[in-house]
Coordinates of C-alpha atoms in Angstrom, one line a residue:
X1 CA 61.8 36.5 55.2
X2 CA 58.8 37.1 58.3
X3 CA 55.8 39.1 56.8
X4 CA 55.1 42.8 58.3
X5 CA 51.3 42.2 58.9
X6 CA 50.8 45.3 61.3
X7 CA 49.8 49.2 60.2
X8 CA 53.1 49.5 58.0
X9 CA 51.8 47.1 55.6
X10 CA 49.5 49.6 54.1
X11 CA 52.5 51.6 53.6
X12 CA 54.8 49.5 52.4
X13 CA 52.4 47.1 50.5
X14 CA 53.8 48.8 46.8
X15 CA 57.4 48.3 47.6
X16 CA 57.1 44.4 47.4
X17 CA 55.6 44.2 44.0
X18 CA 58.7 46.8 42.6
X19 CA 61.2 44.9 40.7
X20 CA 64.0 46.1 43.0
X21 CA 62.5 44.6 46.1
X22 CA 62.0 41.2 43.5
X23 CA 65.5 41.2 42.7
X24 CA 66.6 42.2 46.8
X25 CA 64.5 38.9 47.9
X26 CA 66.5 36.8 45.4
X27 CA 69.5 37.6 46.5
X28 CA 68.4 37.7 50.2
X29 CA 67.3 34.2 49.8
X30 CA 70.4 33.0 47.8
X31 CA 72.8 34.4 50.3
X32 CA 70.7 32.4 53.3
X33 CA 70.6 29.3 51.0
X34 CA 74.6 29.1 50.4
X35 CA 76.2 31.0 53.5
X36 CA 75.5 32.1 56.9
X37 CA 73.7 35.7 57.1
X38 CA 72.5 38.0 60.1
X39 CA 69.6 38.3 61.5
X40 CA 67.9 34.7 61.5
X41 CA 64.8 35.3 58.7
X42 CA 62.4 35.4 60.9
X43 CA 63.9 38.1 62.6
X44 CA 64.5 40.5 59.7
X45 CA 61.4 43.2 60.0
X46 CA 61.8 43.1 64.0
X47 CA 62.1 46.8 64.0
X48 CA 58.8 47.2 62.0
X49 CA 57.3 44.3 64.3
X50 CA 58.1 45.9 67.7
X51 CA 57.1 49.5 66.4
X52 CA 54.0 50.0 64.4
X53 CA 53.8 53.1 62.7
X54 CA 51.0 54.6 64.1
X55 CA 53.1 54.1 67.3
X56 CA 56.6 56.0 66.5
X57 CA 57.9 58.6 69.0
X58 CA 61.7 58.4 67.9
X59 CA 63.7 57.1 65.0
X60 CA 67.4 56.0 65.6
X61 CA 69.2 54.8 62.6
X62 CA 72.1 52.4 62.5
X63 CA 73.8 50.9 58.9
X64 CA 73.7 47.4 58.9
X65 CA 73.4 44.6 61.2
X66 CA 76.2 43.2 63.6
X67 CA 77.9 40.4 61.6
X68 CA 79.0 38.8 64.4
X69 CA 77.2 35.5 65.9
X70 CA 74.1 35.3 67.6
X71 CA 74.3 39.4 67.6
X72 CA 71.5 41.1 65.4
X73 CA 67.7 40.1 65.9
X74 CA 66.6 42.8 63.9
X75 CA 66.8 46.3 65.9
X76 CA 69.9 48.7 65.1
X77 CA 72.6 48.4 68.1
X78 CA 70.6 46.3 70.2
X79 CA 72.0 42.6 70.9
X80 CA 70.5 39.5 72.3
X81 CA 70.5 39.1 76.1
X82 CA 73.3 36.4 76.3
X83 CA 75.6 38.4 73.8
X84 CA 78.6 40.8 75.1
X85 CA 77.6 44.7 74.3
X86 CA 79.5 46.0 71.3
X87 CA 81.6 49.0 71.9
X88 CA 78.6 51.4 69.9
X89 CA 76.1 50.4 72.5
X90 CA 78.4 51.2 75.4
X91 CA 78.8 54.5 74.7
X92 CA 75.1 55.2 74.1
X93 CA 74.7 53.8 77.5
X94 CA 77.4 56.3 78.7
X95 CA 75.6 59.2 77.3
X96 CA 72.5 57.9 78.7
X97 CA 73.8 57.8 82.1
X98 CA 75.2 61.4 81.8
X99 CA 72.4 62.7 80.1
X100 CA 69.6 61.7 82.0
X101 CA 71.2 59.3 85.0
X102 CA 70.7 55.9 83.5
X103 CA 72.4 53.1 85.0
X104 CA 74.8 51.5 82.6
X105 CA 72.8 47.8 82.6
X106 CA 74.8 44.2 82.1
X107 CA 73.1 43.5 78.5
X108 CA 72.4 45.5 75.1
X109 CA 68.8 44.1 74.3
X110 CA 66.7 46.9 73.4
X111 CA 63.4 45.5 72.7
X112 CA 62.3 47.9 75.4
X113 CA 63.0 50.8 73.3
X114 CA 61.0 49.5 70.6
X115 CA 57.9 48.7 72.5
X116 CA 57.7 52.5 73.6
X117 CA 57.9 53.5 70.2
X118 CA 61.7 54.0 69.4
X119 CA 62.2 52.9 65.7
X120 CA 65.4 51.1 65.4
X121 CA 65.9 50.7 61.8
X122 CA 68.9 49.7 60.6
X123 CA 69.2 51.2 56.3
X124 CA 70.3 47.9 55.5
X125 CA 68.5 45.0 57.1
X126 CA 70.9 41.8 56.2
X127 CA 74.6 41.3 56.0
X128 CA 76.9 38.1 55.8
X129 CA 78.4 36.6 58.8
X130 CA 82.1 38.4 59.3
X131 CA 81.3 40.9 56.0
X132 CA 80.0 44.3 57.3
X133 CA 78.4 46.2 54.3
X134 CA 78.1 42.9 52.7
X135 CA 74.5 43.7 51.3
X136 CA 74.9 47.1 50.7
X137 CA 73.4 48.5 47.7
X138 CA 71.5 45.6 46.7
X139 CA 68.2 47.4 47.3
X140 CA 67.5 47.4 51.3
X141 CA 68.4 51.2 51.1
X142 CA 65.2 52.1 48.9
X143 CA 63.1 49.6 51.0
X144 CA 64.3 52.0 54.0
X145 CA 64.3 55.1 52.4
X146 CA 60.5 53.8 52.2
X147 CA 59.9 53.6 55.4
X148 CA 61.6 56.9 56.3
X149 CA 59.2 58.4 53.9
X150 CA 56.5 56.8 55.8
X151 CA 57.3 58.4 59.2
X152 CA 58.0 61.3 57.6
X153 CA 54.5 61.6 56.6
X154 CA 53.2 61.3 59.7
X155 CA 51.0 64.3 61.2
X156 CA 52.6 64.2 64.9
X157 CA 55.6 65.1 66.7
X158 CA 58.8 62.5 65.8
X159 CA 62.2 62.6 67.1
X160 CA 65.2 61.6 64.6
X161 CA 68.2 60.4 66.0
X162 CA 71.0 60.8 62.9
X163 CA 74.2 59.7 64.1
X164 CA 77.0 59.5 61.6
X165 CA 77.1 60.7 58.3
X166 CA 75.4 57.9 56.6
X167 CA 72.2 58.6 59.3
X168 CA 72.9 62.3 58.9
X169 CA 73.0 62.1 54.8
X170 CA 69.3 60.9 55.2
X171 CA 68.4 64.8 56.6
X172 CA 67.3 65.9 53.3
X173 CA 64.7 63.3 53.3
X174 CA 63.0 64.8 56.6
X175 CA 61.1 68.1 56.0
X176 CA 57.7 67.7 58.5
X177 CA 57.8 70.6 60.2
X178 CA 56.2 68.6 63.6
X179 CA 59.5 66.7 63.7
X180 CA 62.7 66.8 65.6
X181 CA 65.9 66.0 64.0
X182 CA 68.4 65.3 66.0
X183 CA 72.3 65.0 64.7
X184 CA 75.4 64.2 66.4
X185 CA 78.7 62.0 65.4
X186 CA 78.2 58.2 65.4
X187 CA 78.5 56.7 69.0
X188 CA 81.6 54.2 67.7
X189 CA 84.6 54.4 69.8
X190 CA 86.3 55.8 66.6
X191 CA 84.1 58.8 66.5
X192 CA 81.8 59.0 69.8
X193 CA 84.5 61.8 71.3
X194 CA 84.4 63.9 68.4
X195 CA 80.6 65.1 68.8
X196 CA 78.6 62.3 70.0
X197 CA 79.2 62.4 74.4
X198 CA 77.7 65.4 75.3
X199 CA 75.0 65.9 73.0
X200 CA 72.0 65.2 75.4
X201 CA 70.0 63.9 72.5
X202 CA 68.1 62.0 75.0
X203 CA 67.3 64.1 77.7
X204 CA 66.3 66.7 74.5
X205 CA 64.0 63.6 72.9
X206 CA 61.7 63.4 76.0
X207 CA 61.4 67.0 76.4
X208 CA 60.1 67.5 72.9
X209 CA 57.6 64.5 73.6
X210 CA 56.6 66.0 76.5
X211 CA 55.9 69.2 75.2
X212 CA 53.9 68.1 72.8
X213 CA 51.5 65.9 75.0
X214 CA 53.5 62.7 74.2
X215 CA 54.6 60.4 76.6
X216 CA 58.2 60.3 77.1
X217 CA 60.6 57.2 76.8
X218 CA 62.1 55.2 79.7
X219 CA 65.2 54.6 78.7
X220 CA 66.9 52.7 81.1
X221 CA 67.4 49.3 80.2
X222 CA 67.4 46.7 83.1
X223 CA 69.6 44.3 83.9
X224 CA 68.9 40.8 83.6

């Protein structure tokens, strides 16, 4: 696995001497040694490469990664340039364009979002090609409770993004008073029209930035 060598090392330094993170890069290393698993190694901390900590505005949280090939590099939702857009990342870009007037762009790579400061942490980092959950519960979850902890530490105005109740379930964990939590259903297609479209949770983002002296996001993605 690619070493976090930014600001969130100082935070996270503990976690990798704990016996559960001992066990987790066992098995993380097994799986990769005897079957195919998603993201590529050396794109597993992406999220925490892309964002450092002293730079978060926003948190979004997905599950796991997309199983499918050539999809996850490390970023919830986001896909690489050449890959179709799954069905989850469509409808954010439909509320995006409602919201706040974003075109819908021809590719789901997100990187963009991450370099302004949008934290796209997925609660479980791996999986096995074609197995969603496949590495659930083998310890990613407290590495990413972790970093949650982390942010929410942080003496400065934060936006959460909890979409589903797996995202939502993680509430409890948020109590600075400087932070926004935003929750809503999950953007699947399953679930997106029962309390996800319509929730502005963009356009609401930015304005909480903005009062509070940050710099908004841009949140249109271009096309390539």
């Amino acid at each position: 696995m690619g070493a976090i060598t930014n600001d969130w090392l100082e935070v996270l330094n503990e976690q990798f001497s704990k016996e559960y993170y001992r066990k987790l890069y066992d098995f993380v290393k097994g799986e990769y040694g005897k079957c195919v698993v998603y993201p590529s190694a050396n794109d597993i901390f992406n999220a925490f490469h892309f964002t450092p900590l002293g730079e978060v505005k926003v948190v979004i949280l997905g599950q796991d990664p997309y199983h499918g090939p050539g999809q996850a590099h490390g970023l919830c939702f986001s896909v690489k340039k050449d890959i179709d857009i799954p069905p989850s990342l469509v409808n954010i870009y439909k509320e995006l364009n409602s919201d706040i007037g974003c075109y819908v762009p021809n590719n789901g790579y997100l990187e963009k979002w991450a370099r302004q400061g949008v934290l796209l942490l997925n609660t479980v980092l791996t999986v096995r090609a074609g197995a969603a959950n496949s590495h659930r519960g083998m310890g990613w979850e407290t590495f990413t409770d972790a970093v949650i902890q982390a942010v929410n530490n942080e003496d400065r105005p934060i936006v959460y993004m909890l979409w589903g109740r797996p995202a939502r379930m993680k509430k409890e964990m948020l109590n600075n008073p400087k932070h926004l939590i935003l929750e809503a259903a999950h953007p699947s297609p399953l679930s997106a029209h029962k309390g996800f479209f319509g929730t502005r949770h963009f356009s609401q983002a930015n304005r909480f930035l903005a009062d509070n002296g940050v710099e908004e996001i841009d949140w249109q993605i271009e096309n390539i």
